[in-house]
């Protein structure tokens, strides 16, 4: 037999459930407010005590109402917060199973794609997905099997709230950890986000890719083009994250493709440049945007990225010399339409001048771009400098003199070769 105390508790529970069942939208909103206020942070045993061992009876009412009304947005934020109290409670595995059994994950993901739903409600949906993902590998797999990566990635790109976007990033970061079956799916989803129009989404995707890359271990072929295109952004915080990712990627099998791509960006396509300039000239309202063409932004960012890379690793600088980086940097210095390209190319060229005497006999590259006139700029843009011949000559001399025991003479032979080429060109 139950005690009088237990009977009274059961009576209170039944009365509460009856009140909920008979309440309209406004009254249910008040009930949810009170529930959130009094039960936030409680453990599962404490919730059971609050509901006389019948907490699941209230949870199932919440999930049922969610499934019926989520498309209308009625009390949705409060409803999701209330469900979150159950799912995030300590020792809440039972509540989690009950929520998932009624299709909770699919409902949460569908909420993210509904246009009429308020941003705050969608953020609460993301937080619930985080709770589910953080509960273990099988739950992460369930989210991914429910097309969760695509849904959350699309929402990240469209969201107008930076706070909400950061919550989505936390979810994607969780899905890439401890989820070997679907980690590649998350990785590809992050790469697919890079061309989106939201700077914050680009920034967060780049950050998460840096975390994901060592977990994945291999690279996807599309990552090179996607990251290089991001360099055309006007947002410095996005550019910074892109360069940081490039620094990581040169340690993988895409190193050569990345370096070639960066060097290529130093000389924008004449065809594309003339096409964009024609559009701008035909539209007086955007004439002032000429210096900020995406390809010029890419050019400047590429010069900056190359400067960062070569200062971190001299072997990269040597590889870039063979890719005719000096010629391309000089061409970028001749771009009088974009002073930032000139400045950053000049600073990077200065490093090559200091580290490799063969690049130039004397040059104050740091402020050279400020002193050149239009004729000199044209000469720089059309330069034919090619140090690769001298590099090959140095390699052969170095090999011969190493065999004979003299590396200094190899370096001198290289300098002499470079100087002779210079004399021939002057003649």
Tab-separated table of C-alpha atoms in Angstrom:
chain	number	residue	atom	x	y	z
A	1	UNK	CA	0.000	0.000	0.000
A	2	UNK	CA	1.129	3.530	-0.710
A	3	UNK	CA	1.606	5.972	2.124
A	4	UNK	CA	-0.479	9.086	2.573
A	5	UNK	CA	2.547	11.155	1.529
A	6	UNK	CA	2.985	9.196	-1.701
A	7	UNK	CA	-0.718	9.422	-2.472
A	8	UNK	CA	-0.601	13.188	-2.025
A	9	UNK	CA	2.397	13.415	-4.392
A	10	UNK	CA	0.641	11.317	-7.040
A	11	UNK	CA	-2.453	13.473	-6.654
A	12	UNK	CA	-0.362	16.623	-7.259
A	13	UNK	CA	1.201	15.055	-10.376
A	14	UNK	CA	-2.174	14.071	-11.804
A	15	UNK	CA	-3.519	17.534	-11.064
A	16	UNK	CA	-0.533	19.132	-12.821
A	17	UNK	CA	-0.882	16.896	-15.883
A	18	UNK	CA	-4.617	17.603	-16.048
A	19	UNK	CA	-3.904	21.333	-15.870
A	20	UNK	CA	-1.507	20.982	-18.808
A	21	UNK	CA	-3.920	18.893	-20.840
A	22	UNK	CA	-6.750	21.405	-20.391
A	23	UNK	CA	-4.625	24.545	-20.884
A	24	UNK	CA	-4.588	26.682	-24.018
A	25	UNK	CA	-1.491	28.163	-25.681
A	26	UNK	CA	-1.170	31.124	-23.320
A	27	UNK	CA	-1.672	29.043	-20.176
A	28	UNK	CA	0.826	26.421	-21.376
A	29	UNK	CA	3.324	29.211	-21.964
A	30	UNK	CA	2.973	30.240	-18.300
A	31	UNK	CA	3.378	26.625	-17.171
A	32	UNK	CA	6.592	26.347	-19.189
A	33	UNK	CA	7.932	29.600	-17.747
A	34	UNK	CA	7.423	28.307	-14.218
A	35	UNK	CA	8.891	24.890	-15.058
A	36	UNK	CA	12.040	26.463	-16.541
A	37	UNK	CA	12.463	28.797	-13.586
A	38	UNK	CA	12.146	26.106	-10.910
A	39	UNK	CA	13.881	23.142	-12.561
A	40	UNK	CA	16.879	24.559	-14.467
A	41	UNK	CA	20.007	22.521	-13.690
A	42	UNK	CA	18.286	19.696	-11.792
A	43	UNK	CA	19.481	16.119	-12.085
A	44	UNK	CA	17.290	13.288	-13.351
A	45	UNK	CA	16.655	11.946	-9.793
A	46	UNK	CA	15.654	15.446	-8.669
A	47	UNK	CA	13.241	15.772	-11.591
A	48	UNK	CA	11.725	12.410	-10.720
A	49	UNK	CA	11.271	13.553	-7.151
A	50	UNK	CA	9.638	16.773	-8.363
A	51	UNK	CA	7.184	14.768	-10.469
A	52	UNK	CA	6.640	11.890	-8.029
A	53	UNK	CA	8.562	9.447	-10.268
A	54	UNK	CA	6.426	10.463	-13.232
A	55	UNK	CA	8.659	13.030	-15.003
A	56	UNK	CA	8.450	11.039	-18.237
A	57	UNK	CA	4.700	11.664	-18.302
A	58	UNK	CA	5.354	15.387	-18.617
A	59	UNK	CA	8.243	14.918	-21.064
A	60	UNK	CA	6.064	12.932	-23.450
A	61	UNK	CA	3.471	15.702	-23.357
A	62	UNK	CA	6.187	18.217	-24.252
A	63	UNK	CA	7.498	16.134	-27.158
A	64	UNK	CA	3.965	15.507	-28.437
A	65	UNK	CA	3.150	19.223	-28.417
A	66	UNK	CA	6.487	19.922	-30.113
A	67	UNK	CA	5.685	17.572	-32.987
A	68	UNK	CA	2.228	19.117	-33.407
A	69	UNK	CA	3.171	22.800	-33.238
A	70	UNK	CA	6.844	23.194	-34.247
A	71	UNK	CA	5.965	24.409	-37.754
A	72	UNK	CA	3.918	27.287	-36.321
A	73	UNK	CA	6.558	28.399	-33.811
A	74	UNK	CA	4.027	28.526	-30.939
A	75	UNK	CA	5.945	28.783	-27.618
A	76	UNK	CA	8.734	26.964	-29.454
A	77	UNK	CA	11.664	28.538	-27.633
A	78	UNK	CA	10.154	27.808	-24.201
A	79	UNK	CA	9.207	24.304	-25.285
A	80	UNK	CA	12.740	23.493	-26.461
A	81	UNK	CA	14.252	24.938	-23.285
A	82	UNK	CA	11.939	22.754	-21.190
A	83	UNK	CA	12.896	19.630	-23.141
A	84	UNK	CA	16.522	20.677	-22.735
A	85	UNK	CA	16.137	20.545	-18.944
A	86	UNK	CA	15.291	16.855	-19.248
A	87	UNK	CA	17.940	15.964	-21.845
A	88	UNK	CA	20.807	17.824	-20.178
A	89	UNK	CA	20.073	16.580	-16.665
A	90	UNK	CA	22.670	14.330	-15.052
A	91	UNK	CA	21.745	10.636	-15.508
A	92	UNK	CA	19.207	11.547	-18.193
A	93	UNK	CA	19.762	8.576	-20.542
A	94	UNK	CA	16.180	7.465	-20.070
A	95	UNK	CA	14.807	10.871	-21.110
A	96	UNK	CA	17.163	10.964	-24.109
A	97	UNK	CA	15.955	7.585	-25.346
A	98	UNK	CA	12.341	8.624	-24.950
A	99	UNK	CA	12.941	11.801	-26.951
A	100	UNK	CA	14.756	10.001	-29.746
A	101	UNK	CA	12.122	7.266	-29.991
A	102	UNK	CA	9.522	9.816	-31.084
A	103	UNK	CA	11.756	11.267	-33.821
A	104	UNK	CA	13.243	14.081	-31.796
A	105	UNK	CA	16.392	14.479	-33.925
A	106	UNK	CA	14.464	14.832	-37.183
A	107	UNK	CA	12.168	17.415	-35.625
A	108	UNK	CA	15.095	19.496	-34.359
A	109	UNK	CA	16.771	19.403	-37.768
A	110	UNK	CA	13.567	20.378	-39.557
A	111	UNK	CA	13.208	23.406	-37.275
A	112	UNK	CA	16.544	24.725	-38.595
A	113	UNK	CA	15.195	24.831	-42.138
A	114	UNK	CA	11.910	26.613	-41.415
A	115	UNK	CA	11.922	30.238	-42.560
A	116	UNK	CA	9.156	31.526	-40.263
A	117	UNK	CA	10.773	30.259	-37.049
A	118	UNK	CA	12.537	32.838	-34.866
A	119	UNK	CA	16.321	32.700	-34.625
A	120	UNK	CA	16.261	32.184	-30.844
A	121	UNK	CA	14.157	29.046	-31.214
A	122	UNK	CA	16.545	27.684	-33.805
A	123	UNK	CA	19.439	28.349	-31.446
A	124	UNK	CA	17.689	26.289	-28.758
A	125	UNK	CA	17.258	23.511	-31.326
A	126	UNK	CA	21.004	23.572	-32.033
A	127	UNK	CA	21.731	23.413	-28.299
A	128	UNK	CA	19.571	20.293	-27.976
A	129	UNK	CA	21.433	18.714	-30.897
A	130	UNK	CA	24.672	19.506	-29.072
A	131	UNK	CA	23.400	17.715	-25.974
A	132	UNK	CA	22.474	14.689	-28.083
A	133	UNK	CA	25.797	14.662	-29.969
A	134	UNK	CA	27.788	14.961	-26.753
A	135	UNK	CA	26.005	11.898	-25.328
A	136	UNK	CA	28.117	9.464	-27.356
A	137	UNK	CA	29.195	8.116	-30.724
A	138	UNK	CA	25.936	6.368	-31.581
A	139	UNK	CA	24.046	9.628	-31.105
A	140	UNK	CA	26.455	11.488	-33.375
A	141	UNK	CA	25.917	8.810	-35.984
A	142	UNK	CA	22.150	9.173	-35.611
A	143	UNK	CA	22.377	12.916	-36.305
A	144	UNK	CA	24.568	12.340	-39.373
A	145	UNK	CA	22.289	9.567	-40.663
A	146	UNK	CA	19.408	12.023	-40.420
A	147	UNK	CA	21.189	14.427	-42.849
A	148	UNK	CA	22.236	16.509	-39.879
A	149	UNK	CA	25.499	17.722	-41.395
A	150	UNK	CA	23.753	19.207	-44.429
A	151	UNK	CA	20.975	20.774	-42.342
A	152	UNK	CA	23.316	22.382	-39.818
A	153	UNK	CA	25.781	23.554	-42.492
A	154	UNK	CA	23.008	25.220	-44.495
A	155	UNK	CA	21.711	26.869	-41.344
A	156	UNK	CA	25.184	28.128	-40.461
A	157	UNK	CA	25.450	29.781	-43.878
A	158	UNK	CA	22.018	31.433	-43.630
A	159	UNK	CA	21.876	32.422	-39.961
A	160	UNK	CA	21.942	36.158	-39.208
A	161	UNK	CA	23.040	35.737	-35.591
A	162	UNK	CA	26.739	35.337	-34.846
A	163	UNK	CA	25.902	33.850	-31.443
A	164	UNK	CA	23.746	31.191	-33.102
A	165	UNK	CA	26.434	30.524	-35.721
A	166	UNK	CA	28.934	29.874	-32.935
A	167	UNK	CA	26.540	27.321	-31.434
A	168	UNK	CA	26.366	25.575	-34.817
A	169	UNK	CA	30.157	25.551	-34.994
A	170	UNK	CA	30.268	23.841	-31.586
A	171	UNK	CA	27.854	21.195	-32.900
A	172	UNK	CA	29.899	20.538	-36.066
A	173	UNK	CA	33.066	20.392	-33.982
A	174	UNK	CA	31.432	17.780	-31.762
A	175	UNK	CA	30.346	15.752	-34.802
A	176	UNK	CA	33.878	15.619	-36.203
A	177	UNK	CA	35.328	14.257	-32.926
A	178	UNK	CA	34.812	10.624	-31.940
A	179	UNK	CA	32.746	9.930	-35.037
A	180	UNK	CA	34.967	7.911	-37.416
A	181	UNK	CA	32.080	6.653	-39.533
A	182	UNK	CA	30.902	10.143	-40.513
A	183	UNK	CA	33.856	12.450	-39.810
A	184	UNK	CA	34.627	12.708	-43.531
A	185	UNK	CA	31.056	13.797	-44.169
A	186	UNK	CA	31.480	16.630	-41.668
A	187	UNK	CA	34.845	17.547	-43.212
A	188	UNK	CA	33.336	17.810	-46.706
A	189	UNK	CA	30.428	19.803	-45.324
A	190	UNK	CA	32.831	22.345	-43.844
A	191	UNK	CA	34.654	22.691	-47.178
A	192	UNK	CA	31.321	23.179	-48.955
A	193	UNK	CA	30.623	26.120	-46.637
A	194	UNK	CA	33.681	28.118	-47.718
A	195	UNK	CA	32.104	29.702	-50.832
A	196	UNK	CA	29.053	30.936	-48.877
A	197	UNK	CA	28.313	34.662	-48.588
A	198	UNK	CA	28.373	34.855	-44.785
A	199	UNK	CA	31.803	36.048	-43.524
A	200	UNK	CA	31.111	34.679	-40.035
A	201	UNK	CA	30.195	31.264	-41.443
A	202	UNK	CA	33.393	31.279	-43.511
A	203	UNK	CA	35.468	32.214	-40.479
A	204	UNK	CA	33.932	29.512	-38.268
A	205	UNK	CA	34.205	26.877	-41.015
A	206	UNK	CA	37.899	27.646	-41.497
A	207	UNK	CA	38.480	27.405	-37.736
A	208	UNK	CA	36.709	24.055	-37.540
A	209	UNK	CA	38.581	22.749	-40.595
A	210	UNK	CA	41.848	23.429	-38.784
A	211	UNK	CA	40.587	21.222	-35.955
A	212	UNK	CA	39.221	18.576	-38.313
A	213	UNK	CA	42.222	18.286	-40.647
A	214	UNK	CA	44.540	16.358	-38.282
A	215	UNK	CA	41.624	14.106	-37.301
A	216	UNK	CA	40.858	13.285	-40.948
A	217	UNK	CA	44.542	12.871	-41.798
A	218	UNK	CA	44.076	13.227	-45.557
A	219	UNK	CA	42.905	16.164	-47.646
A	220	UNK	CA	40.036	16.535	-50.079
A	221	UNK	CA	41.103	17.779	-53.550
A	222	UNK	CA	38.567	20.626	-53.526
A	223	UNK	CA	39.997	22.238	-50.396
A	224	UNK	CA	42.783	24.017	-52.308
A	225	UNK	CA	40.537	25.959	-54.692
A	226	UNK	CA	38.013	26.717	-51.948
A	227	UNK	CA	40.605	28.139	-49.552
A	228	UNK	CA	42.346	30.163	-52.277
A	229	UNK	CA	39.024	31.703	-53.333
A	230	UNK	CA	38.352	32.742	-49.737
A	231	UNK	CA	41.471	34.928	-49.961
A	232	UNK	CA	39.378	37.275	-52.107
A	233	UNK	CA	37.379	38.325	-49.032
A	234	UNK	CA	37.261	41.899	-47.778
A	235	UNK	CA	37.047	40.642	-44.191
A	236	UNK	CA	40.453	40.446	-42.540
A	237	UNK	CA	39.296	37.995	-39.865
A	238	UNK	CA	38.297	35.542	-42.607
A	239	UNK	CA	41.555	36.096	-44.484
A	240	UNK	CA	43.505	35.442	-41.271
A	241	UNK	CA	41.781	32.090	-40.715
A	242	UNK	CA	42.348	31.136	-44.376
A	243	UNK	CA	46.079	31.831	-44.099
A	244	UNK	CA	46.263	29.892	-40.828
A	245	UNK	CA	44.628	26.912	-42.555
A	246	UNK	CA	47.039	27.243	-45.492
A	247	UNK	CA	49.932	27.082	-43.002
A	248	UNK	CA	48.535	23.749	-41.801
A	249	UNK	CA	47.770	22.388	-45.268
A	250	UNK	CA	51.335	22.783	-46.569
A	251	UNK	CA	52.129	19.851	-44.302
A	252	UNK	CA	49.870	17.575	-46.372
A	253	UNK	CA	49.799	16.207	-49.908
A	254	UNK	CA	48.275	19.402	-51.321
A	255	UNK	CA	51.429	21.423	-50.592
A	256	UNK	CA	52.531	21.709	-54.229
A	257	UNK	CA	49.050	22.596	-55.455
A	258	UNK	CA	48.702	25.271	-52.766
A	259	UNK	CA	52.051	26.879	-53.557
A	260	UNK	CA	51.331	26.889	-57.289
A	261	UNK	CA	47.906	28.368	-56.617
A	262	UNK	CA	49.300	31.163	-54.428
A	263	UNK	CA	51.908	32.100	-57.028
A	264	UNK	CA	49.262	32.083	-59.775
A	265	UNK	CA	47.114	34.525	-57.786
A	266	UNK	CA	49.936	37.078	-57.886
A	267	UNK	CA	49.188	37.676	-61.574
A	268	UNK	CA	45.408	37.973	-62.092
A	269	UNK	CA	44.049	36.731	-65.392
A	270	UNK	CA	44.053	39.525	-67.980
A	271	UNK	CA	40.786	38.198	-69.368
A	272	UNK	CA	39.018	38.278	-65.989
A	273	UNK	CA	40.498	41.671	-65.059
A	274	UNK	CA	39.326	43.329	-68.270
A	275	UNK	CA	35.901	41.681	-67.916
A	276	UNK	CA	35.361	43.046	-64.409
A	277	UNK	CA	36.757	46.457	-65.247
A	278	UNK	CA	34.369	46.699	-68.215
A	279	UNK	CA	31.421	45.966	-65.912
A	280	UNK	CA	32.525	48.627	-63.449
A	281	UNK	CA	33.114	51.252	-66.131
A	282	UNK	CA	29.586	50.652	-67.395
A	283	UNK	CA	28.136	51.260	-63.937
A	284	UNK	CA	29.150	54.680	-62.523
A	285	UNK	CA	27.572	53.844	-59.177
A	286	UNK	CA	30.303	51.288	-58.395
A	287	UNK	CA	33.264	53.012	-60.009
A	288	UNK	CA	34.830	53.639	-56.632
A	289	UNK	CA	35.078	49.875	-56.000
A	290	UNK	CA	37.743	49.335	-58.684
A	291	UNK	CA	40.642	48.967	-56.193
A	292	UNK	CA	38.705	46.290	-54.295
A	293	UNK	CA	38.144	43.789	-57.056
A	294	UNK	CA	38.151	40.278	-55.576
A	295	UNK	CA	41.110	39.243	-57.731
A	296	UNK	CA	43.173	42.151	-56.421
A	297	UNK	CA	42.209	41.225	-52.874
A	298	UNK	CA	43.320	37.674	-53.675
A	299	UNK	CA	46.554	39.010	-55.134
A	300	UNK	CA	47.354	40.985	-51.985
A	301	UNK	CA	46.355	38.116	-49.693
A	302	UNK	CA	48.447	35.661	-51.712
A	303	UNK	CA	51.497	37.917	-51.362
A	304	UNK	CA	50.818	38.080	-47.611
A	305	UNK	CA	50.325	34.317	-47.315
A	306	UNK	CA	53.554	33.621	-49.194
A	307	UNK	CA	55.369	35.993	-46.849
A	308	UNK	CA	53.978	34.153	-43.818
A	309	UNK	CA	54.883	30.727	-45.226
A	310	UNK	CA	58.455	31.521	-46.213
A	311	UNK	CA	59.213	33.089	-42.848
A	312	UNK	CA	58.083	29.877	-41.155
A	313	UNK	CA	59.922	27.441	-43.431
A	314	UNK	CA	62.884	28.245	-45.676
A	315	UNK	CA	62.311	25.065	-47.673
A	316	UNK	CA	59.014	26.547	-48.846
A	317	UNK	CA	60.875	29.656	-49.965
A	318	UNK	CA	63.206	27.490	-52.019
A	319	UNK	CA	60.274	25.658	-53.620
A	320	UNK	CA	58.625	28.960	-54.468
A	321	UNK	CA	61.755	30.205	-56.224
A	322	UNK	CA	61.411	27.327	-58.663
A	323	UNK	CA	57.798	28.393	-59.245
A	324	UNK	CA	59.033	31.842	-60.383
A	325	UNK	CA	57.645	33.607	-57.335
A	326	UNK	CA	60.086	36.514	-57.758
A	327	UNK	CA	58.771	37.272	-61.234
A	328	UNK	CA	55.177	37.118	-59.953
A	329	UNK	CA	55.874	39.287	-56.899
A	330	UNK	CA	57.442	41.922	-59.131
A	331	UNK	CA	54.385	41.785	-61.373
A	332	UNK	CA	52.153	42.318	-58.321
A	333	UNK	CA	54.281	45.324	-57.356
A	334	UNK	CA	53.389	46.814	-60.730
A	335	UNK	CA	49.657	46.772	-59.951
A	336	UNK	CA	48.993	50.490	-59.540
A	337	UNK	CA	45.261	49.794	-59.166
A	338	UNK	CA	45.741	48.179	-55.763
A	339	UNK	CA	48.316	49.662	-53.421
A	340	UNK	CA	47.943	46.858	-50.879
A	341	UNK	CA	49.086	44.342	-53.499
A	342	UNK	CA	52.132	46.510	-54.140
A	343	UNK	CA	52.939	46.885	-50.460
A	344	UNK	CA	52.544	43.226	-49.486
A	345	UNK	CA	54.342	41.969	-52.598
A	346	UNK	CA	57.179	44.374	-51.826
A	347	UNK	CA	57.476	43.179	-48.221
A	348	UNK	CA	57.519	39.530	-49.299
A	349	UNK	CA	60.025	40.205	-52.051
A	350	UNK	CA	62.235	41.903	-49.471
A	351	UNK	CA	62.481	38.601	-47.614
A	352	UNK	CA	63.613	36.765	-50.737
A	353	UNK	CA	66.172	39.492	-51.418
A	354	UNK	CA	67.567	39.168	-47.889
A	355	UNK	CA	67.615	35.374	-47.819
A	356	UNK	CA	68.769	34.719	-51.378
A	357	UNK	CA	71.459	37.115	-52.672
A	358	UNK	CA	70.872	35.818	-56.192
A	359	UNK	CA	67.411	37.422	-56.323
A	360	UNK	CA	68.808	40.955	-56.606
A	361	UNK	CA	72.139	42.669	-56.001
A	362	UNK	CA	70.657	45.579	-54.100
A	363	UNK	CA	67.048	46.407	-53.399
A	364	UNK	CA	65.121	48.207	-50.696
A	365	UNK	CA	61.951	46.262	-51.448
A	366	UNK	CA	60.201	47.399	-48.278
A	367	UNK	CA	59.362	50.853	-49.657
A	368	UNK	CA	60.246	50.381	-53.325
A	369	UNK	CA	56.574	50.243	-54.290
A	370	UNK	CA	56.114	53.796	-52.950
A	371	UNK	CA	58.821	55.192	-55.213
A	372	UNK	CA	58.011	53.674	-58.581
A	373	UNK	CA	56.357	55.744	-61.278
A	374	UNK	CA	53.831	54.546	-63.859
A	375	UNK	CA	56.498	53.561	-66.383
A	376	UNK	CA	58.402	51.535	-63.773
A	377	UNK	CA	55.132	49.926	-62.681
A	378	UNK	CA	54.483	48.835	-66.266
A	379	UNK	CA	57.997	47.399	-66.453
A	380	UNK	CA	57.444	45.458	-63.223
A	381	UNK	CA	54.085	44.160	-64.386
A	382	UNK	CA	55.603	42.924	-67.638
A	383	UNK	CA	58.903	41.683	-66.177
A	384	UNK	CA	60.472	38.472	-67.456
A	385	UNK	CA	62.649	37.752	-64.422
A	386	UNK	CA	63.439	34.057	-64.212
A	387	UNK	CA	65.781	32.854	-61.488
A	388	UNK	CA	65.027	29.179	-62.127
A	389	UNK	CA	67.888	28.940	-64.662
A	390	UNK	CA	70.269	30.231	-62.052
A	391	UNK	CA	68.791	27.854	-59.476
A	392	UNK	CA	69.392	24.890	-61.763
A	393	UNK	CA	72.932	26.093	-62.365
A	394	UNK	CA	73.433	26.390	-58.604
A	395	UNK	CA	72.093	22.868	-58.075
A	396	UNK	CA	74.559	21.428	-60.589
A	397	UNK	CA	77.461	23.440	-59.192
A	398	UNK	CA	76.512	22.499	-55.658
A	399	UNK	CA	76.382	18.806	-56.560
A	400	UNK	CA	79.817	18.950	-58.260
A	401	UNK	CA	81.467	20.925	-55.474
A	402	UNK	CA	79.917	18.831	-52.758
A	403	UNK	CA	81.511	15.838	-54.453
A	404	UNK	CA	84.811	17.769	-54.492
A	405	UNK	CA	84.326	19.095	-50.971
A	406	UNK	CA	83.581	22.781	-51.592
A	407	UNK	CA	80.118	24.274	-51.108
A	408	UNK	CA	81.259	27.929	-50.910
A	409	UNK	CA	82.573	27.854	-54.454
A	410	UNK	CA	79.181	26.559	-55.616
A	411	UNK	CA	77.476	29.586	-54.107
A	412	UNK	CA	80.022	31.918	-55.710
A	413	UNK	CA	79.480	30.222	-59.069
A	414	UNK	CA	75.744	30.863	-58.705
A	415	UNK	CA	76.205	34.547	-57.894
A	416	UNK	CA	78.607	34.923	-60.824
A	417	UNK	CA	76.092	33.216	-63.103
A	418	UNK	CA	73.312	35.558	-61.965
A	419	UNK	CA	75.530	38.615	-62.441
A	420	UNK	CA	76.567	37.476	-65.922
A	421	UNK	CA	72.903	37.078	-66.865
A	422	UNK	CA	72.304	40.610	-65.634
A	423	UNK	CA	75.163	41.995	-67.714
A	424	UNK	CA	73.902	40.166	-70.813
A	425	UNK	CA	70.400	41.598	-70.341
A	426	UNK	CA	71.794	45.129	-70.023
A	427	UNK	CA	73.801	44.746	-73.189
